């Protein structure tokens, strides 16, 4: 089968994990047509992105040496893994490459620290190192272990806009380059290995797609190559009925629809980056979530229609911020909502949940980065209250449409937990509750017990 395989941070966390990846890819290669070997996308090794962000933060604070120390520790970690996996002639150039790239970054961090400023593009240049390093190691390890492979710098393939730290792919330009660069290597029987999460502007400046963005990269490349399946290999068996960090022993969801997966990913099911589904939908390519520690488990299959079953499909939760906007001036006035949403648009901040009454509007946003600016602007024409420490709990299922008792059951299972907002969209595929963050574990536990 013609597939793209994305391996997340824990799946490439160390030499042992990478060995498992090699075995999985070898198996897939054996099952593929010679001219359609799998394409592999990898994340940074586990926790590396967090450390790189920390190093950028330290540089911005002027702590150049601390920032440099993190980068040096990361270099040592990568060198250790490279030495454990890569053999013969391939090792010295790989070590030289890693050392030179980390050293350049170290100098950059020291310079940035002297100016106490890290611009968004410098931030991306630092953070991209995680995927650059892991993908080069994986490609060399494949070759060392007899899997014909070639490393491709994802920044030469994935073309994005210049919205650093949250860049958007330019599908047309990216597809052209994917077919040229990746397609040519595939036709020659090589397993192309690329870093996820990273890209570059048309002018060649490094960008990143936002946290968890490697899934999105894989879906973009997969759509450009018209693969038959986008595989997301991770550290759980698939999409679970709830976040395993919040609910004990959630169950595996064997199949779900693109729409259900989008809602779940958007409202907190971290196993899938919310944008992953977009390219898959555009080309109607199934997405499968699999466990790299238990490759024999069938995982979760995400397709256009999903599968009919009783009850709900899954729950999700997202810890966020609520902005509460009340305005008497909304009474009988038209244009109020337009003005309100224009403010969010100006500050490029997506709104997740909206409820309105005649005199008030409540919205939630999960990215508080521009919140102060937004609130300041809103206060020009509305009374605004902002309540932090709120969270979204979302129940998802195609059945919500057909079975009105599900909603009643959900609300009654929540009993005395105060609900701040309740919203059901026209799709009627999900119902969203906004409640206090401290109530999330109990709310999720109750809902899970009621439905699964
Ligand atoms: P990767 O590094 O492979 O991309 P992530 O940490 O981004 O992995 O995503 C996998 C994690 O997502 C799981 O370990 C789990 O804790 C979390 N998660 C949250 N909600 C869900 C859910 N509904 N189903 C599965 N995993 C979930
Ligand atoms: N390494 C990036 C992150 O940690 C991207 C990813 O893992 O998908 O956010
Ligand atoms: Mg992820």
Coordinates of C-alpha atoms and ligand atoms in Angstrom, one line a residue:
X1 CA 0.0 0.0 0.0
X2 CA 1.0 3.6 -0.8
X3 CA 1.4 5.3 2.6
X4 CA 3.0 8.1 4.6
X5 CA 4.1 7.2 8.1
X6 CA 4.5 9.9 10.8
X7 CA 6.3 9.0 14.0
X8 CA 5.8 11.3 17.0
X9 CA 8.3 12.3 19.7
X10 CA 7.9 9.3 22.0
X11 CA 8.2 7.0 18.9
X12 CA 11.7 8.4 18.2
X13 CA 12.6 9.2 21.9
X14 CA 15.8 7.1 21.9
X15 CA 17.8 4.5 20.1
X16 CA 15.5 1.7 21.2
X17 CA 12.4 3.6 20.0
X18 CA 14.0 4.3 16.7
X19 CA 14.9 0.6 16.3
X20 CA 11.1 -0.1 16.6
X21 CA 10.5 2.5 13.9
X22 CA 13.0 0.8 11.6
X23 CA 11.3 -2.5 12.1
X24 CA 7.8 -1.0 11.4
X25 CA 9.0 0.8 8.2
X26 CA 10.9 -2.3 7.0
X27 CA 7.6 -4.2 7.3
X28 CA 5.7 -1.5 5.4
X29 CA 8.4 -1.4 2.7
X30 CA 8.1 -5.1 2.1
X31 CA 4.4 -4.7 1.6
X32 CA 4.7 -1.7 -0.8
X33 CA 5.2 -1.5 -4.6
X34 CA 8.9 -1.0 -5.4
X35 CA 8.1 2.5 -6.9
X36 CA 5.9 3.5 -4.0
X37 CA 8.0 3.0 -0.8
X38 CA 6.6 4.6 2.4
X39 CA 7.5 8.2 3.1
X40 CA 8.5 8.8 6.7
X41 CA 7.9 12.0 8.7
X42 CA 9.3 12.3 12.2
X43 CA 8.9 14.6 15.1
X44 CA 11.7 15.9 17.3
X45 CA 12.8 13.3 19.9
X46 CA 10.6 13.4 23.0
X47 CA 10.8 16.6 25.0
X48 CA 13.4 18.2 22.6
X49 CA 10.9 20.9 21.4
X50 CA 10.1 21.9 25.0
X51 CA 13.9 22.2 25.7
X52 CA 14.4 24.3 22.6
X53 CA 11.6 26.6 23.5
X54 CA 13.1 26.9 26.9
X55 CA 16.5 27.8 25.3
X56 CA 14.9 30.5 23.2
X57 CA 13.1 31.9 26.3
X58 CA 16.4 32.0 28.2
X59 CA 18.1 33.8 25.3
X60 CA 15.2 36.4 25.2
X61 CA 15.9 37.0 28.9
X62 CA 19.5 37.6 28.3
X63 CA 20.7 34.3 29.8
X64 CA 23.0 33.3 26.9
X65 CA 25.1 30.8 28.8
X66 CA 22.1 28.9 30.2
X67 CA 20.5 28.9 26.7
X68 CA 23.7 27.6 25.2
X69 CA 24.0 24.9 27.9
X70 CA 20.6 23.5 26.9
X71 CA 21.6 23.4 23.3
X72 CA 24.8 21.7 24.2
X73 CA 23.0 19.0 26.3
X74 CA 20.7 18.4 23.3
X75 CA 23.6 18.0 21.0
X76 CA 25.1 15.4 23.4
X77 CA 21.7 13.5 23.5
X78 CA 21.5 13.4 19.7
X79 CA 25.1 12.3 19.3
X80 CA 24.5 9.5 21.8
X81 CA 21.5 8.2 19.8
X82 CA 23.4 8.6 16.5
X83 CA 26.3 6.6 17.8
X84 CA 24.0 3.8 19.0
X85 CA 22.3 3.4 15.6
X86 CA 24.5 4.6 12.8
X87 CA 27.5 2.6 11.7
X88 CA 30.5 2.8 9.3
X89 CA 31.1 5.6 6.9
X90 CA 27.7 7.2 7.7
X91 CA 28.5 8.1 11.3
X92 CA 31.3 10.7 10.9
X93 CA 29.4 13.0 8.5
X94 CA 26.2 12.8 10.6
X95 CA 28.1 13.7 13.8
X96 CA 29.8 16.6 11.9
X97 CA 26.5 17.8 10.6
X98 CA 24.8 17.7 14.0
X99 CA 27.7 19.4 15.7
X100 CA 27.9 22.2 13.1
X101 CA 24.2 22.9 13.2
X102 CA 24.0 22.9 17.0
X103 CA 27.1 25.1 17.2
X104 CA 25.7 27.6 14.8
X105 CA 22.5 27.7 16.9
X106 CA 24.5 28.1 20.0
X107 CA 26.2 31.2 18.6
X108 CA 22.8 32.5 17.5
X109 CA 21.4 32.0 21.0
X110 CA 24.4 33.9 22.5
X111 CA 23.9 36.8 20.1
X112 CA 20.2 36.9 20.7
X113 CA 20.8 36.9 24.5
X114 CA 23.1 39.9 24.1
X115 CA 20.3 41.8 22.5
X116 CA 17.7 40.3 24.8
X117 CA 15.4 39.7 21.9
X118 CA 14.2 36.6 20.1
X119 CA 12.0 37.5 17.1
X120 CA 9.4 35.0 16.1
X121 CA 11.5 34.0 13.1
X122 CA 14.6 33.4 15.3
X123 CA 12.4 31.4 17.6
X124 CA 11.4 29.2 14.8
X125 CA 15.0 28.8 13.6
X126 CA 15.9 27.5 17.1
X127 CA 12.8 25.3 17.6
X128 CA 13.2 23.7 14.1
X129 CA 16.5 22.1 15.2
X130 CA 14.6 19.3 16.9
X131 CA 13.0 17.9 13.7
X132 CA 16.1 18.6 11.7
X133 CA 18.2 16.6 14.0
X134 CA 15.8 13.7 14.6
X135 CA 15.1 13.3 10.9
X136 CA 18.8 13.2 9.9
X137 CA 19.5 10.6 12.5
X138 CA 16.5 8.4 11.5
X139 CA 17.5 8.6 7.8
X140 CA 21.1 7.6 8.5
X141 CA 19.9 4.8 10.9
X142 CA 17.6 3.4 8.2
X143 CA 20.5 3.3 5.7
X144 CA 22.8 1.7 8.3
X145 CA 20.2 -1.0 8.9
X146 CA 19.6 -1.8 5.2
X147 CA 16.5 0.3 4.5
X148 CA 17.3 2.3 1.4
X149 CA 16.6 5.9 2.5
X150 CA 17.3 9.5 1.8
X151 CA 17.0 12.5 4.1
X152 CA 15.1 15.5 2.6
X153 CA 15.2 18.9 4.3
X154 CA 11.5 19.6 4.9
X155 CA 12.2 23.3 4.6
X156 CA 12.9 22.8 0.9
X157 CA 9.5 21.1 0.5
X158 CA 6.9 22.6 2.8
X159 CA 6.3 26.2 1.7
X160 CA 4.4 28.3 4.2
X161 CA 3.3 31.9 4.8
X162 CA 5.4 34.0 7.3
X163 CA 3.2 33.6 10.3
X164 CA 6.1 32.4 12.4
X165 CA 5.3 29.8 15.1
X166 CA 2.0 29.1 13.5
X167 CA 2.7 29.1 9.8
X168 CA 0.1 27.9 7.2
X169 CA 1.2 25.7 4.3
X170 CA 0.8 26.9 0.7
X171 CA -0.6 23.7 -0.7
X172 CA 0.0 24.5 -4.3
X173 CA 3.7 25.3 -3.9
X174 CA 4.2 22.5 -1.4
X175 CA 2.6 19.9 -3.6
X176 CA 4.7 20.9 -6.6
X177 CA 7.9 20.5 -4.5
X178 CA 6.7 17.4 -2.8
X179 CA 6.0 15.7 -6.2
X180 CA 9.4 16.9 -7.5
X181 CA 11.6 16.2 -4.6
X182 CA 10.0 13.4 -2.7
X183 CA 8.3 11.8 -5.7
X184 CA 11.6 11.5 -7.5
X185 CA 13.3 9.7 -4.6
X186 CA 10.3 7.4 -4.2
X187 CA 10.4 6.5 -7.8
X188 CA 14.0 5.5 -7.3
X189 CA 12.9 3.2 -4.4
X190 CA 14.2 5.3 -1.6
X191 CA 12.3 5.8 1.7
X192 CA 12.3 9.6 2.0
X193 CA 12.6 10.8 5.6
X194 CA 11.5 14.4 6.5
X195 CA 11.2 16.3 9.7
X196 CA 7.6 17.2 10.5
X197 CA 6.5 20.6 12.0
X198 CA 8.9 22.7 10.0
X199 CA 8.8 24.5 6.7
X200 CA 10.1 27.7 5.1
X201 CA 8.6 30.8 3.5
X202 CA 8.9 31.2 -0.3
X203 CA 12.0 33.3 0.5
X204 CA 13.5 30.3 2.4
X205 CA 13.2 31.5 6.0
X206 CA 12.5 28.7 8.5
X207 CA 9.0 28.5 9.9
X208 CA 7.1 26.1 12.2
X209 CA 3.4 25.0 12.1
X210 CA 2.6 25.2 15.8
X211 CA 2.9 22.6 18.6
X212 CA 2.0 19.1 17.5
X213 CA 2.3 20.2 13.8
X214 CA 4.2 17.1 12.6
X215 CA 0.8 15.4 12.1
X216 CA -0.2 18.2 9.9
X217 CA 3.1 18.0 7.8
X218 CA 2.5 14.3 7.2
X219 CA -1.1 14.9 6.1
X220 CA 0.1 17.7 3.8
X221 CA 2.8 15.6 2.2
X222 CA 0.4 12.6 2.0
X223 CA -2.2 14.6 0.2
X224 CA 0.3 15.9 -2.2
X225 CA 1.5 12.4 -3.0
X226 CA -2.0 11.0 -3.2
X227 CA -1.2 8.2 -0.7
X228 CA -3.8 5.7 0.2
X229 CA -3.4 6.1 4.0
X230 CA -1.9 8.7 6.3
X231 CA -0.5 6.8 9.3
X232 CA 0.1 8.6 12.6
X233 CA 2.3 6.4 14.8
X234 CA 2.2 7.4 18.5
X235 CA 2.3 6.2 22.1
X236 CA -1.3 5.1 22.5
X237 CA -3.4 2.5 20.7
X238 CA -5.4 5.1 18.8
X239 CA -8.1 7.7 19.5
X240 CA -9.4 6.9 22.9
X241 CA -12.8 7.6 24.3
X242 CA -11.2 10.3 26.5
X243 CA -7.8 11.8 27.3
X244 CA -6.0 9.1 29.3
X245 CA -4.3 11.8 31.4
X246 CA -7.7 12.9 32.6
X247 CA -9.9 9.7 32.7
X248 CA -8.8 6.3 33.9
X249 CA -8.8 3.5 31.4
X250 CA -10.5 5.1 28.3
X251 CA -11.4 2.7 25.5
X252 CA -10.1 2.5 22.0
X253 CA -12.4 4.0 19.3
X254 CA -11.8 1.7 16.3
X255 CA -13.4 4.0 13.7
X256 CA -14.6 7.5 13.4
X257 CA -15.5 10.1 10.8
X258 CA -13.3 13.0 9.7
X259 CA -15.8 15.4 11.2
X260 CA -15.7 13.6 14.6
X261 CA -11.9 13.5 14.6
X262 CA -11.7 17.2 13.7
X263 CA -14.0 18.1 16.6
X264 CA -12.1 15.9 19.0
X265 CA -8.7 17.1 17.9
X266 CA -9.8 20.7 18.0
X267 CA -11.2 20.3 21.5
X268 CA -8.2 18.8 23.0
X269 CA -7.5 15.2 21.8
X270 CA -3.8 15.9 21.5
X271 CA -3.2 12.6 19.7
X272 CA -4.0 14.4 16.5
X273 CA -3.1 18.0 15.5
X274 CA -6.4 19.7 14.6
X275 CA -5.4 20.6 11.1
X276 CA -4.3 17.1 10.2
X277 CA -7.8 16.2 8.9
X278 CA -8.0 19.1 6.4
X279 CA -5.7 17.7 3.7
X280 CA -7.1 14.3 4.3
X281 CA -10.6 15.5 3.7
X282 CA -9.6 17.4 0.6
X283 CA -8.3 14.2 -1.0
X284 CA -10.5 11.8 0.9
X285 CA -7.5 9.9 2.3
X286 CA -8.1 7.7 5.4
X287 CA -6.0 8.6 8.5
X288 CA -5.0 5.8 10.8
X289 CA -3.6 6.2 14.3
X290 CA -1.3 3.5 15.5
X291 CA 0.9 2.6 18.5
X292 CA 4.6 2.2 17.7
X293 CA 5.1 0.1 20.8
X294 CA 2.2 -2.3 19.8
X295 CA 2.3 -2.2 16.0
X296 CA -0.1 -5.2 15.8
X297 CA -3.0 -3.4 17.3
X298 CA -5.3 -2.2 14.5
X299 CA -5.5 1.4 15.9
X300 CA -8.1 3.9 14.9
X301 CA -9.3 4.4 11.3
X302 CA -10.6 7.8 10.4
X303 CA -12.6 8.0 7.2
X304 CA -15.3 10.2 5.6
X305 CA -18.1 8.3 7.1
X306 CA -16.7 6.6 10.2
X307 CA -18.9 3.8 11.4
X308 CA -22.4 3.6 12.9
X309 CA -22.5 2.6 16.5
X310 CA -24.6 3.4 19.6
X311 CA -24.1 6.3 21.9
X312 CA -21.3 8.8 21.8
X313 CA -18.0 8.4 20.0
X314 CA -15.6 10.1 22.4
X315 CA -15.1 13.0 24.8
X316 CA -12.4 15.7 24.7
X317 CA -11.4 18.6 27.0
X318 CA -9.4 21.7 26.5
X319 CA -8.2 23.8 29.2
X320 CA -8.6 27.4 28.0
X321 CA -9.6 30.9 28.7
X322 CA -13.1 32.3 28.6
X323 CA -13.7 35.9 27.6
X324 CA -17.1 37.1 28.7
X325 CA -18.5 40.0 26.8
X326 CA -21.6 41.7 27.9
X327 CA -23.0 44.8 26.3
X328 CA -26.4 46.4 26.8
X329 CA -25.7 48.1 23.5
X330 CA -26.2 44.9 21.8
X331 CA -29.9 45.2 22.5
X332 CA -31.6 45.6 19.1
X333 CA -28.4 46.9 17.5
X334 CA -27.1 45.4 14.4
X335 CA -23.4 45.2 13.6
X336 CA -22.4 44.5 17.1
X337 CA -21.2 41.0 16.5
X338 CA -19.4 42.1 13.4
X339 CA -17.4 44.7 15.4
X340 CA -16.8 42.1 18.1
X341 CA -15.4 39.5 15.8
X342 CA -13.4 42.0 13.9
X343 CA -11.3 42.6 17.0
X344 CA -10.5 38.9 17.2
X345 CA -9.7 38.8 13.5
X346 CA -7.4 41.8 13.9
X347 CA -5.4 40.0 16.5
X348 CA -5.5 36.7 14.6
X349 CA -7.1 34.9 17.6
X350 CA -9.5 32.1 16.8
X351 CA -12.7 31.9 18.8
X352 CA -13.7 28.4 19.9
X353 CA -17.2 28.5 21.4
X354 CA -19.7 31.3 21.1
X355 CA -23.0 31.7 22.8
X356 CA -25.2 34.8 22.6
X357 CA -28.3 36.1 24.2
X358 CA -30.0 39.4 23.4
X359 CA -27.8 41.4 25.8
X360 CA -24.6 39.4 25.9
X361 CA -22.1 37.4 24.0
X362 CA -19.7 34.9 25.5
X363 CA -16.8 33.5 23.6
X364 CA -13.9 31.3 24.5
X365 CA -10.4 31.5 23.2
X366 CA -7.6 29.1 23.9
X367 CA -4.7 31.2 22.9
X368 CA -4.3 34.1 25.4
X369 CA -1.2 35.5 23.5
X370 CA -3.0 38.7 22.3
X371 CA -5.7 38.7 25.0
X372 CA -4.7 42.0 26.6
X373 CA -4.9 43.8 23.2
X374 CA -8.2 42.2 22.4
X375 CA -9.7 43.1 25.8
X376 CA -8.5 46.7 25.4
X377 CA -10.1 47.0 22.0
X378 CA -13.3 45.4 23.0
X379 CA -13.7 47.8 26.0
X380 CA -14.0 50.7 23.4
X381 CA -17.5 49.5 22.7
X382 CA -18.6 46.8 25.2
X383 CA -18.4 45.8 28.8
X384 CA -16.0 43.0 29.0
X385 CA -15.2 40.6 31.7
X386 CA -12.5 38.0 31.4
X387 CA -12.6 34.7 33.3
X388 CA -9.5 32.7 33.2
X389 CA -9.2 29.1 34.5
X390 CA -12.1 27.9 32.5
X391 CA -12.2 24.8 30.3
X392 CA -14.1 23.3 27.5
X393 CA -15.5 19.8 27.7
X394 CA -16.9 18.4 24.5
X395 CA -18.9 15.4 23.7
X396 CA -18.7 14.1 20.2
X397 CA -20.7 11.7 18.1
X398 CA -22.5 11.5 14.8
X399 CA -25.4 10.0 16.9
X400 CA -26.1 13.3 18.7
X401 CA -28.0 14.3 15.7
X402 CA -30.4 11.4 15.7
X403 CA -30.7 10.7 19.4
X404 CA -31.8 13.7 21.6
X405 CA -31.7 11.6 24.8
X406 CA -27.9 11.7 24.6
X407 CA -27.8 15.4 25.4
X408 CA -30.2 14.9 28.3
X409 CA -28.1 12.1 29.7
X410 CA -24.9 14.2 29.4
X411 CA -26.4 17.1 31.2
X412 CA -27.9 15.0 34.0
X413 CA -24.6 13.1 34.5
X414 CA -22.9 16.4 35.2
X415 CA -25.3 16.9 38.1
X416 CA -24.2 19.9 40.2
X417 CA -21.2 20.9 38.2
X418 CA -21.9 24.5 37.2
X419 CA -22.0 25.0 33.5
X420 CA -20.9 28.4 32.3
X421 CA -21.8 28.0 28.6
X422 CA -23.5 25.2 26.6
X423 CA -23.3 25.1 22.9
X424 CA -24.5 22.8 20.2
X425 CA -23.5 23.7 16.7
X426 CA -25.7 23.2 13.6
X427 CA -23.7 20.1 12.7
X428 CA -25.2 18.6 15.9
X429 CA -22.1 16.4 16.0
X430 CA -20.8 17.8 19.3
X431 CA -22.0 19.5 22.4
X432 CA -19.7 21.8 24.2
X433 CA -19.7 22.7 27.8
X434 CA -17.7 25.5 29.3
X435 CA -17.0 25.0 33.0
X436 CA -14.4 25.7 35.6
X437 CA -11.0 24.1 35.0
X438 CA -11.0 22.6 38.4
X439 CA -14.2 20.7 37.6
X440 CA -12.7 19.1 34.5
X441 CA -11.6 15.8 36.1
X442 CA -14.9 15.2 37.7
X443 CA -16.9 16.3 34.7
X444 CA -14.9 14.0 32.4
X445 CA -15.1 11.1 34.9
X446 CA -18.9 11.4 35.1
X447 CA -19.5 11.7 31.4
X448 CA -17.1 8.8 30.7
X449 CA -18.9 6.6 33.3
X450 CA -22.3 7.6 31.8
X451 CA -21.4 6.8 28.2
X452 CA -18.5 4.3 28.0
Ligands
LIG1 P1 3.1 12.3 19.5 O1 4.4 12.7 20.1 O2 3.2 10.9 19.0 O3 2.6 13.2 18.5 P2 1.3 13.3 21.4 O4 1.8 13.4 22.8 O5 1.2 14.6 20.6 O6 2.1 12.2 20.7 O7 -0.2 12.7 21.4 C1 -0.4 11.5 22.0 C2 -1.0 11.7 23.4 O8 -2.3 12.4 23.3 C3 -1.3 10.5 24.2 O9 -0.2 10.0 24.9 C4 -2.4 11.0 25.1 O10 -1.9 11.3 26.4 C5 -3.0 12.3 24.5 N1 -4.4 12.2 24.3 C6 -5.3 13.2 24.6 N2 -6.5 12.9 24.3 C7 -6.5 11.7 23.7 C8 -7.4 10.8 23.1 N3 -8.7 11.1 23.1 N4 -7.0 9.6 22.6 C9 -5.7 9.3 22.6 N5 -4.8 10.1 23.1 C10 -5.1 11.3 23.7
LIG2 N1 8.0 18.6 17.9 C1 6.9 19.4 17.7 C2 6.2 19.6 19.1 O1 6.6 19.0 20.1 C3 5.9 19.0 16.7 C4 5.3 17.6 16.9 O2 5.8 16.8 17.8 O3 4.3 17.3 16.2 O4 5.2 20.3 19.2
LIG3 MG1 1.6 15.1 18.6

